[in-house]
Tab-separated table of C-alpha atoms in Angstrom:
chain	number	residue	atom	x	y	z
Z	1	UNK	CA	-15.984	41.851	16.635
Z	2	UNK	CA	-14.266	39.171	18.097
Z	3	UNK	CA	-17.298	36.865	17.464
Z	4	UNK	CA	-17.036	37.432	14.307
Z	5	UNK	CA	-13.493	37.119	13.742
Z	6	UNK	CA	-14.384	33.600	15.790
Z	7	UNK	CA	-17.274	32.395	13.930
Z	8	UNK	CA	-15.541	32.900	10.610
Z	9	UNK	CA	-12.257	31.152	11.614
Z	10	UNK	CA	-14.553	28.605	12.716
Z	11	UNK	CA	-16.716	28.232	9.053
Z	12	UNK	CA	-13.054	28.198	8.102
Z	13	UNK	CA	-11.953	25.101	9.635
Z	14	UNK	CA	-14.981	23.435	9.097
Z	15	UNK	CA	-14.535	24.032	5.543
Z	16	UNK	CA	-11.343	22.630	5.073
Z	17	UNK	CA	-11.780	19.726	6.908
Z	18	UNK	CA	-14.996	19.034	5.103
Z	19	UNK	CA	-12.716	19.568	2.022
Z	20	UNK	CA	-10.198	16.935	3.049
Z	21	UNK	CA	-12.059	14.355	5.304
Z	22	UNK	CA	-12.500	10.730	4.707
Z	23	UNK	CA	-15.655	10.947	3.192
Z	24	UNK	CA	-14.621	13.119	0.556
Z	25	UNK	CA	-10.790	11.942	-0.254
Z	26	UNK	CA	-10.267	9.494	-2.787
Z	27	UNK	CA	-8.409	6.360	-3.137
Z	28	UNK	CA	-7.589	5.123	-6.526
Z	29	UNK	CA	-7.054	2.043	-7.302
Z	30	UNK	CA	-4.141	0.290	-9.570
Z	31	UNK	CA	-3.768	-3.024	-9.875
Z	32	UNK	CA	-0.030	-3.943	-11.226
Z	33	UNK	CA	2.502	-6.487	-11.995
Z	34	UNK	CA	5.435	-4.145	-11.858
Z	35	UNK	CA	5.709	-3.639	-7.864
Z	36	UNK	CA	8.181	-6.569	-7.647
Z	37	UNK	CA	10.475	-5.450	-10.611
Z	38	UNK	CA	12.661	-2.523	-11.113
Z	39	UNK	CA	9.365	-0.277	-11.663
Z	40	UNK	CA	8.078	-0.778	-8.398
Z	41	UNK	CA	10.222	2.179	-6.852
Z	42	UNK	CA	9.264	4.477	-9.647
Z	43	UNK	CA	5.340	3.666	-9.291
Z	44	UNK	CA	5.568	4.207	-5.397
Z	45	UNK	CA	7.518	7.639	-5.875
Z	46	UNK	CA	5.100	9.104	-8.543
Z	47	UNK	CA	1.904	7.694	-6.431
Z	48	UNK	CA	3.388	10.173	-3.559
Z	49	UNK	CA	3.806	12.801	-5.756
Z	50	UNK	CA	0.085	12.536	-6.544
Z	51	UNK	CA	-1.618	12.599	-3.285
Z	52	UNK	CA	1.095	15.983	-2.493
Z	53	UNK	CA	-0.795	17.940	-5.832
Z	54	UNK	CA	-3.715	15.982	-4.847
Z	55	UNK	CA	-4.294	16.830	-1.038
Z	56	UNK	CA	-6.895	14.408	0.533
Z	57	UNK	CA	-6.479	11.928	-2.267
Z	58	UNK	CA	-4.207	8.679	-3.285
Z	59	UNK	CA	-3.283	5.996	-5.673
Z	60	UNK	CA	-3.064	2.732	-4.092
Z	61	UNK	CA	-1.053	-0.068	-6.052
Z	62	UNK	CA	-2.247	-3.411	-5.508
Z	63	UNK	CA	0.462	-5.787	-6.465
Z	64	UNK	CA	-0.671	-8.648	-9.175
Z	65	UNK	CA	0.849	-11.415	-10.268
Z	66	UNK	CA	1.170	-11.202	-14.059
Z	67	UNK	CA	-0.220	-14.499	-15.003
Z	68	UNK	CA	-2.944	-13.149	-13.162
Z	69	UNK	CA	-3.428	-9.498	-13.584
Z	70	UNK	CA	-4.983	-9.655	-17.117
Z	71	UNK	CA	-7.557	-12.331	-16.715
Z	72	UNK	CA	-8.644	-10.116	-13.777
Z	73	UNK	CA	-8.668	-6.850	-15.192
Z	74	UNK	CA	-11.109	-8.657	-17.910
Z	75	UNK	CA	-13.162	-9.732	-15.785
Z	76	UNK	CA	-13.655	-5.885	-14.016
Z	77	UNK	CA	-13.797	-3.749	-17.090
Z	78	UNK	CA	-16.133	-6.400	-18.266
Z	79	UNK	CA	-18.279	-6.649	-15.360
Z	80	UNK	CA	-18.485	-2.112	-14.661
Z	81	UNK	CA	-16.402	-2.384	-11.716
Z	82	UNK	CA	-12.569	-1.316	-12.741
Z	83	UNK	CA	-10.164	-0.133	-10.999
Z	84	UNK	CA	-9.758	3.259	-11.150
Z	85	UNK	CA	-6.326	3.430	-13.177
Z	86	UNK	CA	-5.906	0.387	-15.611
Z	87	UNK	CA	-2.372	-0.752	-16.138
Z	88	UNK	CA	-2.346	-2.671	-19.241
Z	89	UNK	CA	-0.042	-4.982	-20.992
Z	90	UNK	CA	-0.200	-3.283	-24.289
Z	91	UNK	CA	-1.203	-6.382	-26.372
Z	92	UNK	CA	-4.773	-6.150	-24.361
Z	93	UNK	CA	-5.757	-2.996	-25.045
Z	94	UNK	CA	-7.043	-3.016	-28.484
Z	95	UNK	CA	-9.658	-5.890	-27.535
Z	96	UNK	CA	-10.851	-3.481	-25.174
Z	97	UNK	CA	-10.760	-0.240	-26.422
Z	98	UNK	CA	-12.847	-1.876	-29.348
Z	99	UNK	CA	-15.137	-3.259	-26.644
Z	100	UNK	CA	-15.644	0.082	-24.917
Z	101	UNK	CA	-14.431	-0.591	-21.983
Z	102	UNK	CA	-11.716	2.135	-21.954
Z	103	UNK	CA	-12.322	5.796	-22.187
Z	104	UNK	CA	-11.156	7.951	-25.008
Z	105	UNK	CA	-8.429	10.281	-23.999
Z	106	UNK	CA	-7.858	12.947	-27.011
Z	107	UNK	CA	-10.170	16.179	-25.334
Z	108	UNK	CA	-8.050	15.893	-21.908
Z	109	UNK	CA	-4.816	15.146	-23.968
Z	110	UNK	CA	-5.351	17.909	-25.707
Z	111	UNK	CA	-6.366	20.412	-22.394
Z	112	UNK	CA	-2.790	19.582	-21.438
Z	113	UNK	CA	-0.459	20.094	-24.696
Z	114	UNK	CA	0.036	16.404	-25.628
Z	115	UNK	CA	2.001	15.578	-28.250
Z	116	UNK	CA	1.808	12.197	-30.061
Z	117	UNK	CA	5.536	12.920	-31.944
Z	118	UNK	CA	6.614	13.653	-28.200
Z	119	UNK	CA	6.650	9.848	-27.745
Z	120	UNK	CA	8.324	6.378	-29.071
Z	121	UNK	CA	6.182	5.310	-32.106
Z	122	UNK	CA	4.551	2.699	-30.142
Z	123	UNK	CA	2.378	5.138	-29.137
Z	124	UNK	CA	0.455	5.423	-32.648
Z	125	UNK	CA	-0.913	2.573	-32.285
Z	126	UNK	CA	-2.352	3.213	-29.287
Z	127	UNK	CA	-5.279	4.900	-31.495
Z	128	UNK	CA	-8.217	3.095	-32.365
Z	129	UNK	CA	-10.694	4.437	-34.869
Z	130	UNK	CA	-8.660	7.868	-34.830
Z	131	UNK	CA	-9.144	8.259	-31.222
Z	132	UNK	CA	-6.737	7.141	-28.210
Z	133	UNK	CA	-7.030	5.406	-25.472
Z	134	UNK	CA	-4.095	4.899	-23.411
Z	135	UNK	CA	-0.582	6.074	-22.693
Z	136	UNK	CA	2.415	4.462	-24.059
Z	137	UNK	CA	4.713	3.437	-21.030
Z	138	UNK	CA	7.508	1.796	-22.443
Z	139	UNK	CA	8.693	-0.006	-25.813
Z	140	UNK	CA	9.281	-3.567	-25.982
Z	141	UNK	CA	13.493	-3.780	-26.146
Z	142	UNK	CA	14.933	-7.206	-26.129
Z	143	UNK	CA	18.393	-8.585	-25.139
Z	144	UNK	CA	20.501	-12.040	-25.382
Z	145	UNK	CA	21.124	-12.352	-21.332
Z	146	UNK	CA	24.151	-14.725	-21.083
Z	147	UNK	CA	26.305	-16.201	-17.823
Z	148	UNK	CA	29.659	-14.875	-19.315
Z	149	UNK	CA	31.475	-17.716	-17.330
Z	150	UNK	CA	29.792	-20.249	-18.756
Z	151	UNK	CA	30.718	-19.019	-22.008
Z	152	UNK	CA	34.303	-18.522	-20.813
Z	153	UNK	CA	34.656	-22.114	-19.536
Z	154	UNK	CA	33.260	-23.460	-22.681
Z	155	UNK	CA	35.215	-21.281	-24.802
Z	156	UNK	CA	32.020	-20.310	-26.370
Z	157	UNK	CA	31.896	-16.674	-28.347
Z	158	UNK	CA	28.385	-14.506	-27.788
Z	159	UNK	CA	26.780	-16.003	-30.824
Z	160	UNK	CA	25.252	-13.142	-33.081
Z	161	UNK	CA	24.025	-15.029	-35.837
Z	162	UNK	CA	20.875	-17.495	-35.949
Z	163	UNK	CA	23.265	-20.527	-36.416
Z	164	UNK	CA	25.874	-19.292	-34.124
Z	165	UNK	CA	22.912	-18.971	-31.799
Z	166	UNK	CA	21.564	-22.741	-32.382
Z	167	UNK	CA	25.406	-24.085	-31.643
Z	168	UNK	CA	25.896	-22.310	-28.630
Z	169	UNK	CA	22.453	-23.489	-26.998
Z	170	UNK	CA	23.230	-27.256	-28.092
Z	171	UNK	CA	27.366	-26.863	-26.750
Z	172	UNK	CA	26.192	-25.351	-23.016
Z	173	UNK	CA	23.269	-27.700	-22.564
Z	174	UNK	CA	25.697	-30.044	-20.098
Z	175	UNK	CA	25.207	-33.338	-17.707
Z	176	UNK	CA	28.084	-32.013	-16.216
Z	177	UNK	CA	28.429	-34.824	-13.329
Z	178	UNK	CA	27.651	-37.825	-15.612
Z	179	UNK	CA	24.435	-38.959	-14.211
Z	180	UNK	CA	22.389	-38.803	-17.469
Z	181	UNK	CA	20.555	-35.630	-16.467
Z	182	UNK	CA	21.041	-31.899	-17.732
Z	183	UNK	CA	22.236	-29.754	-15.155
Z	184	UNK	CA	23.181	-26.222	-16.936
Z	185	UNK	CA	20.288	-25.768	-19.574
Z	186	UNK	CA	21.871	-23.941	-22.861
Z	187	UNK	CA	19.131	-21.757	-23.431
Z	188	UNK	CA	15.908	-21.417	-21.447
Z	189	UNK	CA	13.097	-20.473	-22.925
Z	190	UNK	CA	8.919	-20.672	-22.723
Z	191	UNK	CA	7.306	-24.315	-23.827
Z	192	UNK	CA	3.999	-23.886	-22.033
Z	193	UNK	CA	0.727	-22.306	-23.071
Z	194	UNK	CA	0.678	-19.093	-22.446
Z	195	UNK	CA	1.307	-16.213	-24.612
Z	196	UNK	CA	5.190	-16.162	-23.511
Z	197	UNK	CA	5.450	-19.205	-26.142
Z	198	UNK	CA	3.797	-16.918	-28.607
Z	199	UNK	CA	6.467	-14.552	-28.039
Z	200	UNK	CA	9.381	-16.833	-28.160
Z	201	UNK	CA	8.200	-18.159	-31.597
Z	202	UNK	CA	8.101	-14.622	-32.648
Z	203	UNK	CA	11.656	-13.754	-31.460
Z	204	UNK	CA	12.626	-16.246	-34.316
Z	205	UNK	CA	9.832	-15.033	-36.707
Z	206	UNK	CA	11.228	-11.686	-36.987
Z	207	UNK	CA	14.620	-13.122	-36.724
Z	208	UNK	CA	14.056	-14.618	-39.700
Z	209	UNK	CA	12.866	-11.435	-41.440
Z	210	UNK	CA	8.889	-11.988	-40.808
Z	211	UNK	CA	5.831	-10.282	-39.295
Z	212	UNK	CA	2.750	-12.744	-38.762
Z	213	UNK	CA	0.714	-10.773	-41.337
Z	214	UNK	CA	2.070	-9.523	-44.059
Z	215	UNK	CA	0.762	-7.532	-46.819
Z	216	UNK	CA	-2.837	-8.120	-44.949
Z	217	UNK	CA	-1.718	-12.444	-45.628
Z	218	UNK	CA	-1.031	-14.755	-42.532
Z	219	UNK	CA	3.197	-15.485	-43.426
Z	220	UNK	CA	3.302	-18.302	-45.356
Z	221	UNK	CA	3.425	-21.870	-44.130
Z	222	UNK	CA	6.851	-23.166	-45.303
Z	223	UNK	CA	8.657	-19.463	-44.026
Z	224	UNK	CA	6.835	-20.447	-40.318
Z	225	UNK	CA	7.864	-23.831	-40.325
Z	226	UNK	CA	11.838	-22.254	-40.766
Z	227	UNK	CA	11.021	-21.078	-37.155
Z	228	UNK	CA	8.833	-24.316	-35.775
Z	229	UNK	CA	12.100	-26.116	-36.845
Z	230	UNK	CA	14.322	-24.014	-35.175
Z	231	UNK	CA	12.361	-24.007	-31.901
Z	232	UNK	CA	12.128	-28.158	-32.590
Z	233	UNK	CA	15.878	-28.467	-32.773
Z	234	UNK	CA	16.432	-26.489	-29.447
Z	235	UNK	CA	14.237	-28.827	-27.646
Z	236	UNK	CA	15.425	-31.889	-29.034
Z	237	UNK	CA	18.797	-30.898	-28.306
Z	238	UNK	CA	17.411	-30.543	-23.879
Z	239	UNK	CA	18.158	-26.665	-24.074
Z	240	UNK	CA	14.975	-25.995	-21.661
Z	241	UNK	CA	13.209	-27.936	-19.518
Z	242	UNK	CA	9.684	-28.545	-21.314
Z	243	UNK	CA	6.457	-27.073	-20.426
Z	244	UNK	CA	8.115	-24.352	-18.449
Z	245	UNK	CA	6.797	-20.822	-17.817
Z	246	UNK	CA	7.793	-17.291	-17.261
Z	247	UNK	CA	8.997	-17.422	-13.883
Z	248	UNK	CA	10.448	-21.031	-14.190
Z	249	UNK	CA	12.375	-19.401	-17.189
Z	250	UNK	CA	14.035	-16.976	-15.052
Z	251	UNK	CA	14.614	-18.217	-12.265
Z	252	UNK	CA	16.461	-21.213	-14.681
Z	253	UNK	CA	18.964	-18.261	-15.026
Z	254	UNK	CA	19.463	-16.070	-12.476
Z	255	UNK	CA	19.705	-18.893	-10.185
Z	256	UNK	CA	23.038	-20.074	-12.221
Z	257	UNK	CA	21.152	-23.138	-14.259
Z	258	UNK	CA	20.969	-21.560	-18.117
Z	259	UNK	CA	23.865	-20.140	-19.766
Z	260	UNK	CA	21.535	-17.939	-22.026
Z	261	UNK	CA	17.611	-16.339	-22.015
Z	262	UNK	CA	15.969	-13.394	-23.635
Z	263	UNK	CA	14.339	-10.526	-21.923
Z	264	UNK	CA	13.359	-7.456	-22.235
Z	265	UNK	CA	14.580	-4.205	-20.365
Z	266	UNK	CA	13.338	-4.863	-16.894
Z	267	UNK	CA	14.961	-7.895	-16.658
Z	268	UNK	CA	18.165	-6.529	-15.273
Z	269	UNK	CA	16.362	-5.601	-11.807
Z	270	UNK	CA	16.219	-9.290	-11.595
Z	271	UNK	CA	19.525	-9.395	-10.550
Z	272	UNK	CA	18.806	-8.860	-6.816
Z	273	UNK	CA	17.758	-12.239	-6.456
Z	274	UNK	CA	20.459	-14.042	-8.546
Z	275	UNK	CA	23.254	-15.823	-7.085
Z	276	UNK	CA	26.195	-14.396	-6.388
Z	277	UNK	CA	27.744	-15.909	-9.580
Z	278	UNK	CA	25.321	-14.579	-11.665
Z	279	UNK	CA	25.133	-10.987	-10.545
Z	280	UNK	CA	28.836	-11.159	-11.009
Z	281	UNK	CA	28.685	-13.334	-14.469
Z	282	UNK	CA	25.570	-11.902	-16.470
Z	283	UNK	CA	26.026	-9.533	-19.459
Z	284	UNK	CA	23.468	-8.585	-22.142
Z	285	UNK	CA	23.854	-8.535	-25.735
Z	286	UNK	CA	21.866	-7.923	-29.027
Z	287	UNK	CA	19.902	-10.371	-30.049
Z	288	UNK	CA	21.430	-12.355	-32.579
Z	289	UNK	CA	19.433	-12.073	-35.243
Z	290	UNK	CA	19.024	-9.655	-38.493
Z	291	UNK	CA	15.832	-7.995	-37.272
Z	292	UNK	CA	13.437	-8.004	-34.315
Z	293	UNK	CA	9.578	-7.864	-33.171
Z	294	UNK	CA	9.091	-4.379	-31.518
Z	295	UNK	CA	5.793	-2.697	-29.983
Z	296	UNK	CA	4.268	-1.276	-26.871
Z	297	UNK	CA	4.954	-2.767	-24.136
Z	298	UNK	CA	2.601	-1.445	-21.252
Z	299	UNK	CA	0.155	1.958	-20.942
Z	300	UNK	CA	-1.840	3.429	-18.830
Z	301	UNK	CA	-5.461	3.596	-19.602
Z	302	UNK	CA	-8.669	5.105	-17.654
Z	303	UNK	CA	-11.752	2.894	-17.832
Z	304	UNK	CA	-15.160	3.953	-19.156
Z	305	UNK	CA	-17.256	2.921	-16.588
Z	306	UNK	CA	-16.126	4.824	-13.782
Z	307	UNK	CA	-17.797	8.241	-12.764
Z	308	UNK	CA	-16.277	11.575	-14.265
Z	309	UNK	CA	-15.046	12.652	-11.011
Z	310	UNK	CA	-12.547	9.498	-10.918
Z	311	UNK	CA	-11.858	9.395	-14.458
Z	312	UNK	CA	-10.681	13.292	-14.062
Z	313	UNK	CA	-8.548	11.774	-11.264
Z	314	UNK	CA	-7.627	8.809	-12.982
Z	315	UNK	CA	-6.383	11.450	-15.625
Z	316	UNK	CA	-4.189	13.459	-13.618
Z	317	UNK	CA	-1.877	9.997	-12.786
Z	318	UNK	CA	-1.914	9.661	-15.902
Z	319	UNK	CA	-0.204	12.557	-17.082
Z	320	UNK	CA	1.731	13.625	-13.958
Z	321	UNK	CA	3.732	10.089	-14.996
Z	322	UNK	CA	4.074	11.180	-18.666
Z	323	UNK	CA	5.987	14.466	-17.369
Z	324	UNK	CA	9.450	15.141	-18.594
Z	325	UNK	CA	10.191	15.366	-14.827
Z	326	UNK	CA	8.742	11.467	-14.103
Z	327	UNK	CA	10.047	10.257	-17.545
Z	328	UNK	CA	13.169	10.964	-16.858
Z	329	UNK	CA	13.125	9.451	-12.914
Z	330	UNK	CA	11.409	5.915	-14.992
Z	331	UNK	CA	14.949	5.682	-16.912
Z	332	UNK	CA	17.203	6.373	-13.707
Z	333	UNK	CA	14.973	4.287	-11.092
Z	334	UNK	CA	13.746	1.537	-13.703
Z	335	UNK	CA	16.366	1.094	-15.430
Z	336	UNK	CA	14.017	1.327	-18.580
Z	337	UNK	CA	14.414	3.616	-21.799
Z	338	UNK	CA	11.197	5.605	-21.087
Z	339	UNK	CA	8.135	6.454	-23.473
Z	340	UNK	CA	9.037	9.955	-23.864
Z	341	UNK	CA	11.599	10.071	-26.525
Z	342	UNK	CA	15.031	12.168	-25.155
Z	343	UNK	CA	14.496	11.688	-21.218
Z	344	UNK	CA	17.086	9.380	-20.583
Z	345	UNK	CA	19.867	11.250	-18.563
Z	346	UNK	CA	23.367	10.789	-17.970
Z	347	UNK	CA	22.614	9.116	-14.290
Z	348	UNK	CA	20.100	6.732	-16.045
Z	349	UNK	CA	22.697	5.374	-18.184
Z	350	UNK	CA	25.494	5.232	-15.646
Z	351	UNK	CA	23.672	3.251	-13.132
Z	352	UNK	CA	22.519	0.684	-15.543
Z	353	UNK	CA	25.251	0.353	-18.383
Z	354	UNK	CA	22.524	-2.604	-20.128
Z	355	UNK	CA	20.328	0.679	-21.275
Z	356	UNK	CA	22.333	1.164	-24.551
Z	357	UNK	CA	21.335	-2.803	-25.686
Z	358	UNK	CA	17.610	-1.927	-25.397
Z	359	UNK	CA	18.250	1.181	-27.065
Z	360	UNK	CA	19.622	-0.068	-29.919
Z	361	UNK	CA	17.076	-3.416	-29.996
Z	362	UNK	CA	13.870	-0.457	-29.848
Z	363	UNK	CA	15.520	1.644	-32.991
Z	364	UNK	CA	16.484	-1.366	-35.309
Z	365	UNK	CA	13.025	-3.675	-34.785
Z	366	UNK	CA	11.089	-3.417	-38.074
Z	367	UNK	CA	9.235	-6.350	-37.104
Z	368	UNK	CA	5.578	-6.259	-34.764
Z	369	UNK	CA	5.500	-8.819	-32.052
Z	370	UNK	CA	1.292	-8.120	-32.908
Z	371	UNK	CA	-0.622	-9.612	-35.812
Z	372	UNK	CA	-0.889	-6.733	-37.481
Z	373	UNK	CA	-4.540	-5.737	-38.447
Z	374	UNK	CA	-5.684	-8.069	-35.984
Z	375	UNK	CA	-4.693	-6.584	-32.943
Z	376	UNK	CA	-8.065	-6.894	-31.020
Z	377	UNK	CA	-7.622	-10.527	-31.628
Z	378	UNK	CA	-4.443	-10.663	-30.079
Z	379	UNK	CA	-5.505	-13.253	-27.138
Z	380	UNK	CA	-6.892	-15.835	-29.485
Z	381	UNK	CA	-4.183	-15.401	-31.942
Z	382	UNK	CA	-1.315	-16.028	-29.123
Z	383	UNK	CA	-3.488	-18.764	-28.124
Z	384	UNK	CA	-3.581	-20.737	-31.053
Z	385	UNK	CA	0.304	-20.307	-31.491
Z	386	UNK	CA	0.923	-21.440	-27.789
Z	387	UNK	CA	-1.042	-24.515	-28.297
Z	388	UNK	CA	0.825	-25.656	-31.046
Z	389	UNK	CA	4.211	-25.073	-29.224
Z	390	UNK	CA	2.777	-26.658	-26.274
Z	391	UNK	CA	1.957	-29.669	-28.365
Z	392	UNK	CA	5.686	-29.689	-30.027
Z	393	UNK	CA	7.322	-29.517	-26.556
Z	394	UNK	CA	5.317	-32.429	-24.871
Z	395	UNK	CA	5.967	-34.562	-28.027
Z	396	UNK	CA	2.058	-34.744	-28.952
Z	397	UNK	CA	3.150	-32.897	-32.520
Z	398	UNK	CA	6.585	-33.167	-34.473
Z	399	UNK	CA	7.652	-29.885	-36.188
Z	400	UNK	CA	5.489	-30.359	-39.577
Z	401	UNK	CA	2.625	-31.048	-37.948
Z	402	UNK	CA	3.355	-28.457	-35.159
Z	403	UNK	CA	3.054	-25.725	-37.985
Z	404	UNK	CA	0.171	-27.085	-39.470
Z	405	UNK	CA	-1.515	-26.782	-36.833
Z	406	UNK	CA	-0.708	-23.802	-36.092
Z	407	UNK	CA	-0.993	-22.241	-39.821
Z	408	UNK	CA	-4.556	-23.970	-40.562
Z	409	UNK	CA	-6.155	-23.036	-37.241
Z	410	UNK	CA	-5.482	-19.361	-37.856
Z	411	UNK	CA	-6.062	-19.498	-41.289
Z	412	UNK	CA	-9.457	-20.761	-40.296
Z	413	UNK	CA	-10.021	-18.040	-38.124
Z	414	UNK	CA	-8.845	-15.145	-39.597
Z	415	UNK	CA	-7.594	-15.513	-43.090
């Protein structure tokens, strides 16, 4: 009897162990950008939360650089060896969901009780040919982010019209020590070519009450040269350095050098690495213009080519983070309004009082920051915009010819 009793305590043991050794557990991969912002705490949390309802298996986030992370996540999905959860800029995933590189989620949305009204409306879109393939993080939300002291000194009012906007860029760009060089930059924005100088064009698209495409036309040339021109007078005027990018943009500001910038809702985490001054002196406001370019921001997707046990795995991140219980920790440790609409609590908004601006920018923006209808063409679209603001800032194109370029080349190829 006590053999027995032995032998099966034994089989036990084995069992379990077999269950939950090395050979069997399961590391997932996710490659991010967001480890370094506000997000990373959240991502780290909810990645322990999955290996405890996941016993013998983990997530493990890989930190990316974004400039990088896209080109190599192309160049996985494209070559049938992804990483096992695919966290996606939103603008990317339409070129490859229609490529069939990402798998199509409605049968195990459905298993669990999803509910597409259950989330912002970005998340419509995240359907292609009926079907969807990816889970809507977060919103785009913009905001003006302004040194208040600099405004103070210069007796400069938060501008919240286009021209007020303008003025104030041109009256804080300063040479404040006489030496013939700017040394406070009025407003810092993207000049180089990557898509960030797509966006900032857009910001004053939609500002001026236009989508790229509309009613299925590319928006005319003389209502895109209104925004060529405006972007033209900011640079002639010095209010960024040219041929700057992202990170150059930011760091312009939170390291006390630009008296305005625009971001979207992360961008307050950036404030552990400002100066002093800065932390102390930065506010956000509305953007100040009539209307803004909204969107999806970033998803989660699960790739096609992976095998069905880690696409079941995949899965389960995907919708332990799309919990009530995880959306509401992504507005109270982000600092971001999340995806599911209602889950932002009372400690959310009193630990970062900026929530309410990205709020308001997410309900009022009838404007797309994507071409609509063209949305798989996204990267070549961006491209051909950044070149011709590339060209305008180094002085190789004057405004006219700047949207000329820009309006024949994607007339060319897509109109």
């Amino acid at each position: 009897m006590l053999k027995t009793h032995i032998s099966a305590l034994a089989l036990a043991t084995v069992v379990t162990l077999t269950a939950l050794s090395p050979s069997q557990a399961i590391e997932l991969e996710m490659p991010t950008y967001q480890l370094e912002e506000g997000f990373g705490d959240w991502w780290k949390a909810a990645a322990e939360a999955f290996t405890k309802e996941n016993p013998g298996h983990s997530v493990k986030l890989i930190s990316v650089p974004f400039g990088d992370h896209h080109d190599q996540m192309t160049t996985r999905l494209a070559a049938g060896t992804p990483p096992d959860i695919a966290h996606i800029s939103a603008r990317f995933v339409f070129g490859f969901a229609d490529n069939g590189l990402l798998e199509p989620l409605d049968e195990r949305l459905k298993n669990i009780g999803w509910k597409e009204e259950d989330f912002i409306s970005a998340q419509a879109s995240m359907r292609r040919e009926g079907k969807v393939y990816a889970q809507a993080l977060l919103g785009y939300a913009w905001g003006l982010f302004y040194n208040k002291e600099m405004l103070d000194v210069a007796n400069i009012a938060v501008p919240t019209t286009p021209d007020e906007f303008v003025a104030a860029a041109k009256a804080l760009t300063l040479d404040s020590d006489g030496d013939g060089r700017v040394d406070q930059y009025g407003f810092a924005f993207v000049t180089d070519q990557s898509s960030q100088s797509y966006f900032n064009l857009t910001y004053l698209l939609a500002g001026l009450g236009h989508n790229w495409v509309e009613d299925g036309k590319l928006i005319s040339k003389d209502d895109l040269r209104k925004a060529v021109a405006m972007t033209d007078e900011l640079l002639k005027a010095g209010t960024t350095p040219t041929g700057i990018g992202n990170n150059d943009m930011r760091q312009l500001f939170w390291q006390g050098r630009a008296a305005m910038y625009i971001d979207g809702s992360w961008a307050p985490a950036y404030k552990k690495d400002a100066t002093p001054q800065v932390a102390e002196s930065y506010r956000v406001a509305a953007l100040p213009f009539p209307d803004e370019a909204g969107g999806p921001s970033n998803v989660l997707a699960v790739p096609a080519a992976l095998d069905d046990e880690r696409k079941e795995l995949a899965f389960k991140f995907l919708e332990l983070v799309s919990r009530p219980e995880w959306q509401q920790k992504y507005g109270e440790i982000s600092g971001n309004p999340p995806a599911r609409l209602g889950m932002l609590t009372d400690k959310a908004r009193a630990d970062w009082p900026e929530i309410p601006v990205f709020e308001a920018s997410a309900k009022r923006a009838t404007k797309s920051y994507l071409p609509t209808g063209l949305e798989g063409e996204y990267n070549k679209f961006s491209a051909i915009v950044a070149e011709g603001i590339s060209a305008l800032a180094s002085g190789a194109l004057d405004a006219d010819g700047a949207t000329d370029q820009i309006h024949d080349e994607l007339t060319n190829e897509f109109f």
